mmCIF file of C-alpha atoms in Angstrom:
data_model
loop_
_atom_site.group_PDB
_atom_site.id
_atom_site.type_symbol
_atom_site.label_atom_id
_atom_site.label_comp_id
_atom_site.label_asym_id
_atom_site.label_seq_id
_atom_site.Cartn_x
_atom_site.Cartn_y
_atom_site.Cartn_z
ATOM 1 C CA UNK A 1103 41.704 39.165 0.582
ATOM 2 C CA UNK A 1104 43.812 40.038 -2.424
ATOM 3 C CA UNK A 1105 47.859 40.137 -0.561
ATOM 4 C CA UNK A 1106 50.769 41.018 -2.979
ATOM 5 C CA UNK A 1107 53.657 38.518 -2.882
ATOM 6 C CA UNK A 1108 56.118 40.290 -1.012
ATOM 7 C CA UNK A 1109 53.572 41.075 1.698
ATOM 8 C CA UNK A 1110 52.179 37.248 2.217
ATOM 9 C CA UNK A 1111 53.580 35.395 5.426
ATOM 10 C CA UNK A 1112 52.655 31.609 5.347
ATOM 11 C CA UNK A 1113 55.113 30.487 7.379
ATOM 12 C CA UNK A 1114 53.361 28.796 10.736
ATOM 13 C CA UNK A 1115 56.227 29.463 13.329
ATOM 14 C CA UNK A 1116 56.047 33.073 12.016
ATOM 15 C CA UNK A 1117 52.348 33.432 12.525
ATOM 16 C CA UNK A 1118 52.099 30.996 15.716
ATOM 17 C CA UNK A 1119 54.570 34.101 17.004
ATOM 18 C CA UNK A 1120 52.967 36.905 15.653
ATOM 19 C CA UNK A 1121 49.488 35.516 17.353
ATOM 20 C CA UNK A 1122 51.793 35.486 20.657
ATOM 21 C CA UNK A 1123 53.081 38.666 20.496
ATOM 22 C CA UNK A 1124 49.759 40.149 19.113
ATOM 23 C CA UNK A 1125 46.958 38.181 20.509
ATOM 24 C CA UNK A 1126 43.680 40.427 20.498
ATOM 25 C CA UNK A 1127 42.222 39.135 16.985
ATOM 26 C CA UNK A 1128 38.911 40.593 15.144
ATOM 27 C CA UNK A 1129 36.709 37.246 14.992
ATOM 28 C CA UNK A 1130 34.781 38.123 12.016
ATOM 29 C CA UNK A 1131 31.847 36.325 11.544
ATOM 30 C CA UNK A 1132 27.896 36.369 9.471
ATOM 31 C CA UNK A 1133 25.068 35.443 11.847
ATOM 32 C CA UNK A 1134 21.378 34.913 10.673
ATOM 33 C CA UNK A 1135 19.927 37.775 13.237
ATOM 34 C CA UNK A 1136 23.031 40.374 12.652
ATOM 35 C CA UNK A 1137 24.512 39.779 9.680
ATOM 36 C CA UNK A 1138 28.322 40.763 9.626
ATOM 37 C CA UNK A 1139 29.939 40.994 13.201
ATOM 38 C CA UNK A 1140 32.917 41.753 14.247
ATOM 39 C CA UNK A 1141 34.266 41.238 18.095
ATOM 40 C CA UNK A 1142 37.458 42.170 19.685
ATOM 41 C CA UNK A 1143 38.499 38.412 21.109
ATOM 42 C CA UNK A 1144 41.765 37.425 23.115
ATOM 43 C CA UNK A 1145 43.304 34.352 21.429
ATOM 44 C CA UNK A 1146 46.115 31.864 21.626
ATOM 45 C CA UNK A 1147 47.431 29.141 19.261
ATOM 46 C CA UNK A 1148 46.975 25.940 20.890
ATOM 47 C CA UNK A 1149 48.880 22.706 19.271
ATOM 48 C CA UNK A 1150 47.289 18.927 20.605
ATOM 49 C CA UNK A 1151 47.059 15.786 19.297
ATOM 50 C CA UNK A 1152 44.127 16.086 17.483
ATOM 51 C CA UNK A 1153 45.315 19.492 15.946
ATOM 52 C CA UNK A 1154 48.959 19.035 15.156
ATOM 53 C CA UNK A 1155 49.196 22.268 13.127
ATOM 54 C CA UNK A 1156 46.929 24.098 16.070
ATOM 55 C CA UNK A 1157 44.129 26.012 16.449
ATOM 56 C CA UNK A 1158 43.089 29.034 17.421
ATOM 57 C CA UNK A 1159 41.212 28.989 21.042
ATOM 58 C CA UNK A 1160 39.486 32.324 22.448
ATOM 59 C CA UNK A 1161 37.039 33.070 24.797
ATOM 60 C CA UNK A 1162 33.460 34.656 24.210
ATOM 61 C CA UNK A 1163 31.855 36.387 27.504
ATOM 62 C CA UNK A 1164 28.816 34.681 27.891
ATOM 63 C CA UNK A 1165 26.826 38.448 27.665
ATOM 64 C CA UNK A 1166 28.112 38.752 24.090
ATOM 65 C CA UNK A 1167 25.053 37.365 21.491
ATOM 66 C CA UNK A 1168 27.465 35.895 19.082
ATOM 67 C CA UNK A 1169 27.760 32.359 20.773
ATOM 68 C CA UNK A 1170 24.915 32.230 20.477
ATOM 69 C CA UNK A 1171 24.542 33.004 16.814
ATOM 70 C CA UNK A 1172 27.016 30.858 15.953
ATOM 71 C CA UNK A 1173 26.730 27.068 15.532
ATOM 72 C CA UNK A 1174 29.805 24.754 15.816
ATOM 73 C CA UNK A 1175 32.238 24.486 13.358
ATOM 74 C CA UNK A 1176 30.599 27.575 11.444
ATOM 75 C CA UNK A 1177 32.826 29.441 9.483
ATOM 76 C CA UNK A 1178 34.734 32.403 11.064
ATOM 77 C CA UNK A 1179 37.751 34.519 9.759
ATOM 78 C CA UNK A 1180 40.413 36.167 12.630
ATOM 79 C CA UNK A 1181 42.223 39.164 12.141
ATOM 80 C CA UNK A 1182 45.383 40.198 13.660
ATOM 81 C CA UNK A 1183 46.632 43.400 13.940
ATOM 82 C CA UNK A 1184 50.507 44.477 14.239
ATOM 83 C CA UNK A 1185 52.099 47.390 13.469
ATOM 84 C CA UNK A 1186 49.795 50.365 13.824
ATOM 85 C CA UNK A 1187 51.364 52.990 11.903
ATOM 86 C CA UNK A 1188 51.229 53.810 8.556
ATOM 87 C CA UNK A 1189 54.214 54.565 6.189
ATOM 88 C CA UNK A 1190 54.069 56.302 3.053
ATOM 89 C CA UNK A 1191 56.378 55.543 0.864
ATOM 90 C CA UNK A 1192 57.308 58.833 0.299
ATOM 91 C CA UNK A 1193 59.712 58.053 3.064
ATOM 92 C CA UNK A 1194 61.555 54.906 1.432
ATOM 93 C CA UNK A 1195 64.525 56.521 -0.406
ATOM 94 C CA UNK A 1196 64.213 54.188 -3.361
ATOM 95 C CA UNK A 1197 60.942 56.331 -3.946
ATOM 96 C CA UNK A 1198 62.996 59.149 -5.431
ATOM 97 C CA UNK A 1199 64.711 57.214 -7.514
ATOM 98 C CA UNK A 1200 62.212 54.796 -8.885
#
């Protein structure tokens, strides 16, 4: 996903609280029977000894087909959502003058 500069947070205590504050995440994922899924998942960043820079844990109800699809350690993306409202920048008073 292409993220200009002044947009990309790589920070982890930023994102460790933005997960916190924001924790419903889109777990994106490609399964042989469905192809592209996407499911609304409740998540939290868990730190441990094994995973010093955390993890992401979330839980799957068992009537939802994707863990099932799934095998371990498959590859996943999670999104996080924020702000929901949309700005034009018709509204930023440098806009005028740039």
């Amino acid at each position: 996903m292409y993220i200009p500069d002044q947009f990309r947070e790589d920070r982890p205590e930023v994102l460790r609280a933005f997960i916190e504050a924001h924790p419903l995440g889109m777990l994106i994922a490609t399964t042989p029977a469905a192809g592209v899924v996407v499911n609304p998942i409740p998540m939290h960043w868990v730190s441990s000894p094994e995973h010093p820079h955390g993890v992401l844990d979330g839980h799957v109800a068992k009537a939802n087909p994707i863990w099932r699809s799934l095998s371990p350690g498959a590859p996943v993306t999670v999104v996080f959502g924020g702000a929901s409202r949309y700005i034009t920048p018709s509204w930023y008073p440098g806009k005028a003058e740039h």
